[in-house]
Amino acid sequence: MKTHTSQKFVVGNWKMHTTSSEAEHLAKGIIEGFDRSEHVTVILCPPFPYLALVGEMLKGTQIALGAQNMYPDKEGAFTGEVSPTMLLDLGCKYVILGHSERRHKLGESDAFINQKVECALSAGLNAILCVGETLEQRNAKQTQAVLDSQLSQGLANVPPEFFSRLSVAYEPVWAIGNSLHHENPQQAQDALLLIRKKLSQICGDFRAQQMIVQYGGSVEPENATAYLGQHDIDGVLIGGASLKADKFLAIVHAAIAENEAEMQPV
Ligand code: PEP
């Protein structure tokens, strides 16, 4: 039996997809198909323009609202940016930070991501910090060095009391949006173990064991149970499959079943 968590996390990252009517339709399908369960935390992260719409729909449900990014300041002259204050005002509980698309396509540095993590946590949000190596880095056997560096830089100077509102998502860059990738659940488990060991060095064994550590990278209904069954995988971050209510719900139900199975006494 696992000891570190009592719930599985399933996060839907809608990225830059949906119109307002598609967002409404998708959220409606997920809300209607989801039965409350103490075995899972479900988080929907729509694009910024639809946070208010989806947030209204999620009121009174057990599904939480999350954002895909934020700027690390409460307010100010930052044209086009969105602050943690605004996210909280819209009902967001979570924010994804350091997603590989923001690191690699938009040039975000570890130092900037670190500012975001600190700012999000001090504002009262729960932060999901994404880390992961590129295929070139994996082939060059740099996975551990990359993860260690992203974690130590991304979490530098984060006060210990904030760690209970932090989770880490391991998302190997080459496995995202690529159903033909060669990542397998055991490789993911191996990387997550490295992550948990590094977290132990950063914030101590107890906090590292308590922390939600997730996997993301082309998780689908067909492979969700295999990932969620790994010892160090407490949840999954879903991109493509979160855009279809039936697929997303199938993964949520796999998470519930896996958590129920793990909670059974051995
Ligand atoms: C993601 O966007 O974080 C992700 C894991 O995407 P996908 O599930 O499409 O690989």
PDB file of C-alpha atoms and ligand atoms in Angstrom:
ATOM      1  CA  MET A   1       0.000   0.000   0.000  1.00  0.00           C
ATOM      2  CA  LYS A   2       1.265   3.506  -0.764  1.00  0.00           C
ATOM      3  CA  THR A   3       1.654   5.800   2.181  1.00  0.00           C
ATOM      4  CA  HIS A   4       2.228   9.195   0.646  1.00  0.00           C
ATOM      5  CA  THR A   5      -1.222  10.211  -0.601  1.00  0.00           C
ATOM      6  CA  SER A   6      -4.862   9.434   0.017  1.00  0.00           C
ATOM      7  CA  GLN A   7      -6.149  10.754  -3.308  1.00  0.00           C
ATOM      8  CA  LYS A   8      -5.143  10.594  -6.952  1.00  0.00           C
ATOM      9  CA  PHE A   9      -4.902  13.850  -8.911  1.00  0.00           C
ATOM     10  CA  VAL A  10      -6.232  14.196 -12.443  1.00  0.00           C
ATOM     11  CA  VAL A  11      -5.514  17.545 -14.090  1.00  0.00           C
ATOM     12  CA  GLY A  12      -6.908  18.579 -17.475  1.00  0.00           C
ATOM     13  CA  ASN A  13      -4.711  21.088 -19.307  1.00  0.00           C
ATOM     14  CA  TRP A  14      -6.816  22.410 -22.189  1.00  0.00           C
ATOM     15  CA  LYS A  15      -3.862  24.459 -23.509  1.00  0.00           C
ATOM     16  CA  MET A  16      -4.861  26.961 -26.251  1.00  0.00           C
ATOM     17  CA  HIS A  17      -7.946  24.987 -27.257  1.00  0.00           C
ATOM     18  CA  THR A  18     -11.727  25.548 -27.241  1.00  0.00           C
ATOM     19  CA  THR A  19     -14.016  28.452 -28.026  1.00  0.00           C
ATOM     20  CA  SER A  20     -16.376  29.642 -25.298  1.00  0.00           C
ATOM     21  CA  SER A  21     -19.167  27.305 -26.473  1.00  0.00           C
ATOM     22  CA  GLU A  22     -16.735  24.372 -26.750  1.00  0.00           C
ATOM     23  CA  ALA A  23     -15.386  25.121 -23.272  1.00  0.00           C
ATOM     24  CA  GLU A  24     -18.940  25.175 -21.926  1.00  0.00           C
ATOM     25  CA  HIS A  25     -19.821  21.909 -23.677  1.00  0.00           C
ATOM     26  CA  LEU A  26     -16.650  20.190 -22.448  1.00  0.00           C
ATOM     27  CA  ALA A  27     -17.042  21.362 -18.840  1.00  0.00           C
ATOM     28  CA  LYS A  28     -20.730  20.334 -18.892  1.00  0.00           C
ATOM     29  CA  GLY A  29     -19.857  16.824 -20.114  1.00  0.00           C
ATOM     30  CA  ILE A  30     -17.219  16.399 -17.419  1.00  0.00           C
ATOM     31  CA  ILE A  31     -19.439  17.755 -14.626  1.00  0.00           C
ATOM     32  CA  GLU A  32     -22.374  15.528 -15.644  1.00  0.00           C
ATOM     33  CA  GLY A  33     -20.240  12.407 -15.926  1.00  0.00           C
ATOM     34  CA  PHE A  34     -18.343  12.838 -12.674  1.00  0.00           C
ATOM     35  CA  ASP A  35     -19.667  11.291  -9.482  1.00  0.00           C
ATOM     36  CA  ARG A  36     -18.238  12.775  -6.305  1.00  0.00           C
ATOM     37  CA  SER A  37     -15.454  10.617  -4.917  1.00  0.00           C
ATOM     38  CA  GLU A  38     -13.075  11.073  -2.030  1.00  0.00           C
ATOM     39  CA  HIS A  39     -10.526   9.056  -4.004  1.00  0.00           C
ATOM     40  CA  VAL A  40      -9.709  11.723  -6.566  1.00  0.00           C
ATOM     41  CA  THR A  41      -8.978  15.436  -6.964  1.00  0.00           C
ATOM     42  CA  VAL A  42     -10.048  16.648 -10.409  1.00  0.00           C
ATOM     43  CA  ILE A  43      -8.764  19.981 -11.722  1.00  0.00           C
ATOM     44  CA  LEU A  44      -9.735  21.679 -14.995  1.00  0.00           C
ATOM     45  CA  CYS A  45      -7.367  24.263 -16.490  1.00  0.00           C
ATOM     46  CA  PRO A  46      -9.118  26.083 -19.345  1.00  0.00           C
ATOM     47  CA  PRO A  47      -7.526  28.987 -21.242  1.00  0.00           C
ATOM     48  CA  PHE A  48      -7.564  32.364 -19.413  1.00  0.00           C
ATOM     49  CA  PRO A  49     -10.567  33.807 -21.330  1.00  0.00           C
ATOM     50  CA  TYR A  50     -12.814  30.945 -20.189  1.00  0.00           C
ATOM     51  CA  LEU A  51     -11.768  30.714 -16.531  1.00  0.00           C
ATOM     52  CA  ALA A  52     -14.771  32.768 -15.397  1.00  0.00           C
ATOM     53  CA  LEU A  53     -17.213  30.739 -17.515  1.00  0.00           C
ATOM     54  CA  VAL A  54     -15.892  27.351 -16.419  1.00  0.00           C
ATOM     55  CA  GLY A  55     -15.405  28.584 -12.835  1.00  0.00           C
ATOM     56  CA  GLU A  56     -19.112  29.475 -12.620  1.00  0.00           C
ATOM     57  CA  MET A  57     -20.036  26.020 -13.902  1.00  0.00           C
ATOM     58  CA  LEU A  58     -17.777  24.287 -11.379  1.00  0.00           C
ATOM     59  CA  LYS A  59     -19.325  26.076  -8.374  1.00  0.00           C
ATOM     60  CA  GLY A  60     -20.988  23.492  -6.120  1.00  0.00           C
ATOM     61  CA  THR A  61     -19.174  20.602  -7.802  1.00  0.00           C
ATOM     62  CA  GLN A  62     -16.168  18.730  -6.447  1.00  0.00           C
ATOM     63  CA  ILE A  63     -14.071  19.760  -9.458  1.00  0.00           C
ATOM     64  CA  ALA A  64     -11.469  22.516  -8.937  1.00  0.00           C
ATOM     65  CA  LEU A  65     -10.466  25.311 -11.299  1.00  0.00           C
ATOM     66  CA  GLY A  66      -6.848  25.846 -12.320  1.00  0.00           C
ATOM     67  CA  ALA A  67      -4.940  28.195 -14.621  1.00  0.00           C
ATOM     68  CA  GLN A  68      -2.222  27.268 -17.090  1.00  0.00           C
ATOM     69  CA  ASN A  69       0.162  30.089 -16.197  1.00  0.00           C
ATOM     70  CA  MET A  70       0.466  33.428 -14.370  1.00  0.00           C
ATOM     71  CA  TYR A  71       2.783  36.422 -14.041  1.00  0.00           C
ATOM     72  CA  PRO A  72       4.813  36.612 -10.813  1.00  0.00           C
ATOM     73  CA  ASP A  73       3.475  39.882  -9.428  1.00  0.00           C
ATOM     74  CA  LYS A  74       0.235  40.949  -7.757  1.00  0.00           C
ATOM     75  CA  GLU A  75      -0.439  43.839 -10.139  1.00  0.00           C
ATOM     76  CA  GLY A  76       1.371  46.377 -12.255  1.00  0.00           C
ATOM     77  CA  ALA A  77       2.389  47.519 -15.721  1.00  0.00           C
ATOM     78  CA  PHE A  78       2.697  44.088 -17.360  1.00  0.00           C
ATOM     79  CA  THR A  79       0.645  44.334 -20.528  1.00  0.00           C
ATOM     80  CA  GLY A  80      -1.098  41.108 -21.445  1.00  0.00           C
ATOM     81  CA  GLU A  81      -0.230  39.294 -18.228  1.00  0.00           C
ATOM     82  CA  VAL A  82      -2.454  37.728 -15.562  1.00  0.00           C
ATOM     83  CA  SER A  83      -1.727  37.974 -11.823  1.00  0.00           C
ATOM     84  CA  PRO A  84      -2.302  35.481  -8.995  1.00  0.00           C
ATOM     85  CA  THR A  85      -4.758  37.979  -7.493  1.00  0.00           C
ATOM     86  CA  MET A  86      -6.860  37.777 -10.658  1.00  0.00           C
ATOM     87  CA  LEU A  87      -6.728  33.979 -10.680  1.00  0.00           C
ATOM     88  CA  LEU A  88      -7.890  33.807  -7.059  1.00  0.00           C
ATOM     89  CA  ASP A  89     -10.620  36.336  -7.818  1.00  0.00           C
ATOM     90  CA  LEU A  90     -11.917  34.012 -10.567  1.00  0.00           C
ATOM     91  CA  GLY A  91     -11.983  31.044  -8.193  1.00  0.00           C
ATOM     92  CA  CYS A  92      -8.759  29.327  -9.264  1.00  0.00           C
ATOM     93  CA  LYS A  93      -7.221  27.071  -6.650  1.00  0.00           C
ATOM     94  CA  TYR A  94      -4.366  25.758  -8.797  1.00  0.00           C
ATOM     95  CA  VAL A  95      -1.911  27.079 -11.350  1.00  0.00           C
ATOM     96  CA  ILE A  96       0.364  25.100 -13.685  1.00  0.00           C
ATOM     97  CA  LEU A  97       3.865  26.626 -13.843  1.00  0.00           C
ATOM     98  CA  GLY A  98       6.920  25.812 -15.942  1.00  0.00           C
ATOM     99  CA  HIS A  99       5.056  23.704 -18.500  1.00  0.00           C
ATOM    100  CA  SER A 100       7.503  22.467 -21.144  1.00  0.00           C
ATOM    101  CA  GLU A 101       5.724  24.455 -23.839  1.00  0.00           C
ATOM    102  CA  ARG A 102       6.396  27.633 -21.872  1.00  0.00           C
ATOM    103  CA  ARG A 103      10.006  26.599 -21.219  1.00  0.00           C
ATOM    104  CA  HIS A 104      10.823  25.509 -24.753  1.00  0.00           C
ATOM    105  CA  LYS A 105       8.475  27.466 -27.030  1.00  0.00           C
ATOM    106  CA  LEU A 106       8.229  30.696 -25.008  1.00  0.00           C
ATOM    107  CA  GLY A 107      11.714  30.714 -23.505  1.00  0.00           C
ATOM    108  CA  GLU A 108      10.885  30.713 -19.784  1.00  0.00           C
ATOM    109  CA  SER A 109      13.950  30.243 -17.585  1.00  0.00           C
ATOM    110  CA  ASP A 110      14.203  28.348 -14.309  1.00  0.00           C
ATOM    111  CA  ALA A 111      14.774  31.674 -12.535  1.00  0.00           C
ATOM    112  CA  PHE A 112      11.531  33.129 -13.923  1.00  0.00           C
ATOM    113  CA  ILE A 113       9.619  29.943 -13.108  1.00  0.00           C
ATOM    114  CA  ASN A 114      11.039  30.129  -9.576  1.00  0.00           C
ATOM    115  CA  GLN A 115       9.609  33.659  -9.191  1.00  0.00           C
ATOM    116  CA  LYS A 116       6.232  32.344 -10.337  1.00  0.00           C
ATOM    117  CA  VAL A 117       6.284  29.402  -7.911  1.00  0.00           C
ATOM    118  CA  GLU A 118       7.134  31.649  -4.977  1.00  0.00           C
ATOM    119  CA  CYS A 119       4.573  34.285  -5.960  1.00  0.00           C
ATOM    120  CA  ALA A 120       1.771  31.756  -6.580  1.00  0.00           C
ATOM    121  CA  LEU A 121       2.341  30.001  -3.260  1.00  0.00           C
ATOM    122  CA  SER A 122       2.627  33.196  -1.258  1.00  0.00           C
ATOM    123  CA  ALA A 123      -0.608  34.434  -2.839  1.00  0.00           C
ATOM    124  CA  GLY A 124      -2.369  31.280  -1.580  1.00  0.00           C
ATOM    125  CA  LEU A 125      -2.600  29.294  -4.823  1.00  0.00           C
ATOM    126  CA  ASN A 126      -1.598  25.648  -5.147  1.00  0.00           C
ATOM    127  CA  ALA A 127       1.223  25.405  -7.692  1.00  0.00           C
ATOM    128  CA  ILE A 128       1.882  22.509 -10.060  1.00  0.00           C
ATOM    129  CA  LEU A 129       5.541  22.784 -11.129  1.00  0.00           C
ATOM    130  CA  CYS A 130       6.306  20.921 -14.369  1.00  0.00           C
ATOM    131  CA  VAL A 131       9.741  19.464 -14.979  1.00  0.00           C
ATOM    132  CA  GLY A 132      11.121  17.123 -17.626  1.00  0.00           C
ATOM    133  CA  GLU A 133      13.980  16.432 -19.980  1.00  0.00           C
ATOM    134  CA  THR A 134      14.131  16.635 -23.783  1.00  0.00           C
ATOM    135  CA  LEU A 135      14.839  13.517 -25.856  1.00  0.00           C
ATOM    136  CA  GLU A 136      18.380  14.731 -26.547  1.00  0.00           C
ATOM    137  CA  GLN A 137      18.992  15.134 -22.819  1.00  0.00           C
ATOM    138  CA  ARG A 138      17.594  11.660 -22.111  1.00  0.00           C
ATOM    139  CA  ASN A 139      19.721  10.096 -24.845  1.00  0.00           C
ATOM    140  CA  ALA A 140      22.756  11.872 -23.407  1.00  0.00           C
ATOM    141  CA  LYS A 141      21.912  10.331 -19.994  1.00  0.00           C
ATOM    142  CA  GLN A 142      21.255  13.771 -18.505  1.00  0.00           C
ATOM    143  CA  THR A 143      17.765  13.067 -17.167  1.00  0.00           C
ATOM    144  CA  GLN A 144      18.748  13.125 -13.505  1.00  0.00           C
ATOM    145  CA  ALA A 145      20.918  16.238 -13.890  1.00  0.00           C
ATOM    146  CA  VAL A 146      18.113  18.080 -15.710  1.00  0.00           C
ATOM    147  CA  LEU A 147      15.469  17.134 -13.147  1.00  0.00           C
ATOM    148  CA  ASP A 148      17.765  18.016 -10.227  1.00  0.00           C
ATOM    149  CA  SER A 149      18.559  21.385 -11.730  1.00  0.00           C
ATOM    150  CA  GLN A 150      14.946  22.246 -12.648  1.00  0.00           C
ATOM    151  CA  LEU A 151      13.828  21.327  -9.126  1.00  0.00           C
ATOM    152  CA  SER A 152      16.599  23.063  -7.219  1.00  0.00           C
ATOM    153  CA  GLN A 153      16.345  26.236  -9.300  1.00  0.00           C
ATOM    154  CA  GLY A 154      12.559  26.181  -9.568  1.00  0.00           C
ATOM    155  CA  LEU A 155      12.148  25.728  -5.814  1.00  0.00           C
ATOM    156  CA  ALA A 156      15.033  27.942  -4.632  1.00  0.00           C
ATOM    157  CA  ASN A 157      14.119  29.991  -1.548  1.00  0.00           C
ATOM    158  CA  VAL A 158      10.575  28.625  -1.344  1.00  0.00           C
ATOM    159  CA  PRO A 159       9.690  28.766   2.372  1.00  0.00           C
ATOM    160  CA  PRO A 160       9.202  25.276   3.881  1.00  0.00           C
ATOM    161  CA  GLU A 161       5.637  26.022   4.993  1.00  0.00           C
ATOM    162  CA  PHE A 162       4.624  26.488   1.342  1.00  0.00           C
ATOM    163  CA  PHE A 163       5.515  22.966   0.257  1.00  0.00           C
ATOM    164  CA  SER A 164       2.157  21.523   1.316  1.00  0.00           C
ATOM    165  CA  ARG A 165       0.573  23.526  -1.533  1.00  0.00           C
ATOM    166  CA  LEU A 166       3.090  22.451  -4.147  1.00  0.00           C
ATOM    167  CA  SER A 167       2.927  19.490  -6.471  1.00  0.00           C
ATOM    168  CA  VAL A 168       5.400  18.452  -9.150  1.00  0.00           C
ATOM    169  CA  ALA A 169       4.509  17.056 -12.565  1.00  0.00           C
ATOM    170  CA  TYR A 170       7.120  15.019 -14.420  1.00  0.00           C
ATOM    171  CA  GLU A 171       6.517  15.608 -18.111  1.00  0.00           C
ATOM    172  CA  PRO A 172       9.270  14.337 -20.402  1.00  0.00           C
ATOM    173  CA  VAL A 173       9.173  16.817 -23.279  1.00  0.00           C
ATOM    174  CA  TRP A 174       9.307  14.095 -25.933  1.00  0.00           C
ATOM    175  CA  ALA A 175       6.305  12.238 -24.494  1.00  0.00           C
ATOM    176  CA  ILE A 176       3.943  15.230 -24.566  1.00  0.00           C
ATOM    177  CA  GLY A 177       1.377  15.140 -27.366  1.00  0.00           C
ATOM    178  CA  ASN A 178       3.118  12.131 -28.862  1.00  0.00           C
ATOM    179  CA  SER A 179       1.202   8.880 -28.619  1.00  0.00           C
ATOM    180  CA  LEU A 180       4.022   7.091 -30.494  1.00  0.00           C
ATOM    181  CA  HIS A 181       6.568   7.853 -27.790  1.00  0.00           C
ATOM    182  CA  HIS A 182       8.579   5.115 -26.153  1.00  0.00           C
ATOM    183  CA  GLU A 183       8.131   6.213 -22.559  1.00  0.00           C
ATOM    184  CA  ASN A 184       6.720   3.428 -20.448  1.00  0.00           C
ATOM    185  CA  PRO A 185       5.249   3.455 -16.955  1.00  0.00           C
ATOM    186  CA  GLN A 186       8.384   1.914 -15.434  1.00  0.00           C
ATOM    187  CA  GLN A 187      10.589   4.655 -16.945  1.00  0.00           C
ATOM    188  CA  ALA A 188       8.167   7.229 -15.571  1.00  0.00           C
ATOM    189  CA  GLN A 189       8.323   5.583 -12.145  1.00  0.00           C
ATOM    190  CA  ASP A 190      12.149   5.625 -12.272  1.00  0.00           C
ATOM    191  CA  ALA A 191      12.146   9.353 -13.035  1.00  0.00           C
ATOM    192  CA  LEU A 192       9.563  10.078 -10.359  1.00  0.00           C
ATOM    193  CA  LEU A 193      11.685   8.269  -7.814  1.00  0.00           C
ATOM    194  CA  LEU A 194      14.600  10.558  -8.737  1.00  0.00           C
ATOM    195  CA  ILE A 195      12.269  13.521  -8.320  1.00  0.00           C
ATOM    196  CA  ARG A 196      11.106  12.398  -4.901  1.00  0.00           C
ATOM    197  CA  LYS A 197      14.699  11.865  -3.785  1.00  0.00           C
ATOM    198  CA  LYS A 198      15.636  15.371  -4.919  1.00  0.00           C
ATOM    199  CA  LEU A 199      12.555  16.757  -3.174  1.00  0.00           C
ATOM    200  CA  SER A 200      13.716  15.017   0.031  1.00  0.00           C
ATOM    201  CA  GLN A 201      17.009  16.931  -0.202  1.00  0.00           C
ATOM    202  CA  ILE A 202      15.167  20.189  -0.828  1.00  0.00           C
ATOM    203  CA  CYS A 203      12.344  20.015   1.690  1.00  0.00           C
ATOM    204  CA  GLY A 204      12.996  16.946   3.849  1.00  0.00           C
ATOM    205  CA  ASP A 205      11.738  13.361   3.730  1.00  0.00           C
ATOM    206  CA  PHE A 206       8.367  14.005   5.319  1.00  0.00           C
ATOM    207  CA  ARG A 207       7.324  16.833   2.987  1.00  0.00           C
ATOM    208  CA  ALA A 208       8.694  14.959  -0.031  1.00  0.00           C
ATOM    209  CA  GLN A 209       6.664  11.863   0.865  1.00  0.00           C
ATOM    210  CA  GLN A 210       3.508  13.939   1.324  1.00  0.00           C
ATOM    211  CA  MET A 211       3.915  15.796  -1.954  1.00  0.00           C
ATOM    212  CA  ILE A 212       1.704  14.978  -4.939  1.00  0.00           C
ATOM    213  CA  VAL A 213       3.991  13.973  -7.799  1.00  0.00           C
ATOM    214  CA  GLN A 214       2.291  13.478 -11.143  1.00  0.00           C
ATOM    215  CA  TYR A 215       3.131  12.127 -14.565  1.00  0.00           C
ATOM    216  CA  GLY A 216       2.166  13.775 -17.853  1.00  0.00           C
ATOM    217  CA  GLY A 217       2.837  12.727 -21.425  1.00  0.00           C
ATOM    218  CA  SER A 218       0.190  11.261 -23.728  1.00  0.00           C
ATOM    219  CA  VAL A 219      -1.794   9.626 -20.944  1.00  0.00           C
ATOM    220  CA  GLU A 220      -4.936   8.096 -22.442  1.00  0.00           C
ATOM    221  CA  PRO A 221      -7.721   5.900 -21.046  1.00  0.00           C
ATOM    222  CA  GLU A 222      -5.810   2.855 -22.375  1.00  0.00           C
ATOM    223  CA  ASN A 223      -2.577   3.501 -20.433  1.00  0.00           C
ATOM    224  CA  ALA A 224      -3.837   5.523 -17.432  1.00  0.00           C
ATOM    225  CA  THR A 225      -4.064   2.573 -15.027  1.00  0.00           C
ATOM    226  CA  ALA A 226      -0.518   1.460 -15.843  1.00  0.00           C
ATOM    227  CA  TYR A 227       0.838   4.924 -14.965  1.00  0.00           C
ATOM    228  CA  LEU A 228      -1.405   5.486 -11.945  1.00  0.00           C
ATOM    229  CA  GLY A 229      -0.427   2.086 -10.541  1.00  0.00           C
ATOM    230  CA  GLN A 230       3.256   3.043 -10.233  1.00  0.00           C
ATOM    231  CA  HIS A 231       4.407   3.543  -6.666  1.00  0.00           C
ATOM    232  CA  ASP A 232       5.508   7.165  -6.975  1.00  0.00           C
ATOM    233  CA  ILE A 233       2.805   8.412  -9.363  1.00  0.00           C
ATOM    234  CA  ASP A 234       0.086  10.219  -7.417  1.00  0.00           C
ATOM    235  CA  GLY A 235      -1.707  11.663 -10.391  1.00  0.00           C
ATOM    236  CA  VAL A 236      -1.711  12.456 -14.077  1.00  0.00           C
ATOM    237  CA  LEU A 237      -1.592  15.708 -16.025  1.00  0.00           C
ATOM    238  CA  ILE A 238      -3.567  15.308 -19.232  1.00  0.00           C
ATOM    239  CA  GLY A 239      -3.371  17.444 -22.374  1.00  0.00           C
ATOM    240  CA  GLY A 240      -4.949  15.964 -25.513  1.00  0.00           C
ATOM    241  CA  ALA A 241      -7.215  13.462 -23.771  1.00  0.00           C
ATOM    242  CA  SER A 242      -8.650  16.200 -21.526  1.00  0.00           C
ATOM    243  CA  LEU A 243     -10.389  17.769 -24.537  1.00  0.00           C
ATOM    244  CA  LYS A 244     -12.894  14.920 -24.843  1.00  0.00           C
ATOM    245  CA  ALA A 245     -15.192  14.528 -21.835  1.00  0.00           C
ATOM    246  CA  ASP A 246     -15.538  10.755 -22.261  1.00  0.00           C
ATOM    247  CA  LYS A 247     -11.758  10.184 -22.451  1.00  0.00           C
ATOM    248  CA  PHE A 248     -11.042  12.496 -19.530  1.00  0.00           C
ATOM    249  CA  LEU A 249     -13.760  10.837 -17.430  1.00  0.00           C
ATOM    250  CA  ALA A 250     -12.385   7.380 -18.255  1.00  0.00           C
ATOM    251  CA  ILE A 251      -9.020   8.511 -16.833  1.00  0.00           C
ATOM    252  CA  VAL A 252     -10.729   9.995 -13.758  1.00  0.00           C
ATOM    253  CA  HIS A 253     -12.511   6.677 -13.198  1.00  0.00           C
ATOM    254  CA  ALA A 254      -9.243   4.773 -13.636  1.00  0.00           C
ATOM    255  CA  ALA A 255      -7.717   7.031 -10.950  1.00  0.00           C
ATOM    256  CA  ILE A 256     -10.612   6.366  -8.573  1.00  0.00           C
ATOM    257  CA  ALA A 257     -10.361   2.597  -9.119  1.00  0.00           C
ATOM    258  CA  GLU A 258      -6.587   2.618  -8.653  1.00  0.00           C
ATOM    259  CA  ASN A 259      -6.819   4.629  -5.440  1.00  0.00           C
ATOM    260  CA  GLU A 260      -9.548   2.378  -4.060  1.00  0.00           C
ATOM    261  CA  ALA A 261      -7.369  -0.637  -4.815  1.00  0.00           C
ATOM    262  CA  GLU A 262      -4.332   0.932  -3.094  1.00  0.00           C
ATOM    263  CA  MET A 263      -6.381   1.797  -0.002  1.00  0.00           C
ATOM    264  CA  GLN A 264      -7.341  -1.861   0.513  1.00  0.00           C
ATOM    265  CA  PRO A 265      -5.418  -3.421   3.404  1.00  0.00           C
ATOM    266  CA  VAL A 266      -2.830  -5.940   2.140  1.00  0.00           C
TER     267      VAL A 266
HETATM  268  C1  PEP B   1       0.450  18.345 -21.169  1.00  0.00           C
HETATM  269  O1  PEP B   1       0.067  19.257 -21.862  1.00  0.00           O
HETATM  270  O2  PEP B   1       0.901  18.613 -20.063  1.00  0.00           O
HETATM  271  C2  PEP B   1       0.367  16.960 -21.661  1.00  0.00           C
HETATM  272  C3  PEP B   1       0.784  16.003 -20.892  1.00  0.00           C
HETATM  273  O3  PEP B   1      -0.156  16.791 -22.906  1.00  0.00           O
HETATM  274  P1  PEP B   1      -0.550  15.381 -23.596  1.00  0.00           P
HETATM  275  O4  PEP B   1      -1.394  14.619 -22.612  1.00  0.00           O
HETATM  276  O5  PEP B   1      -1.310  15.769 -24.830  1.00  0.00           O
HETATM  277  O6  PEP B   1       0.725  14.669 -23.889  1.00  0.00           O
END
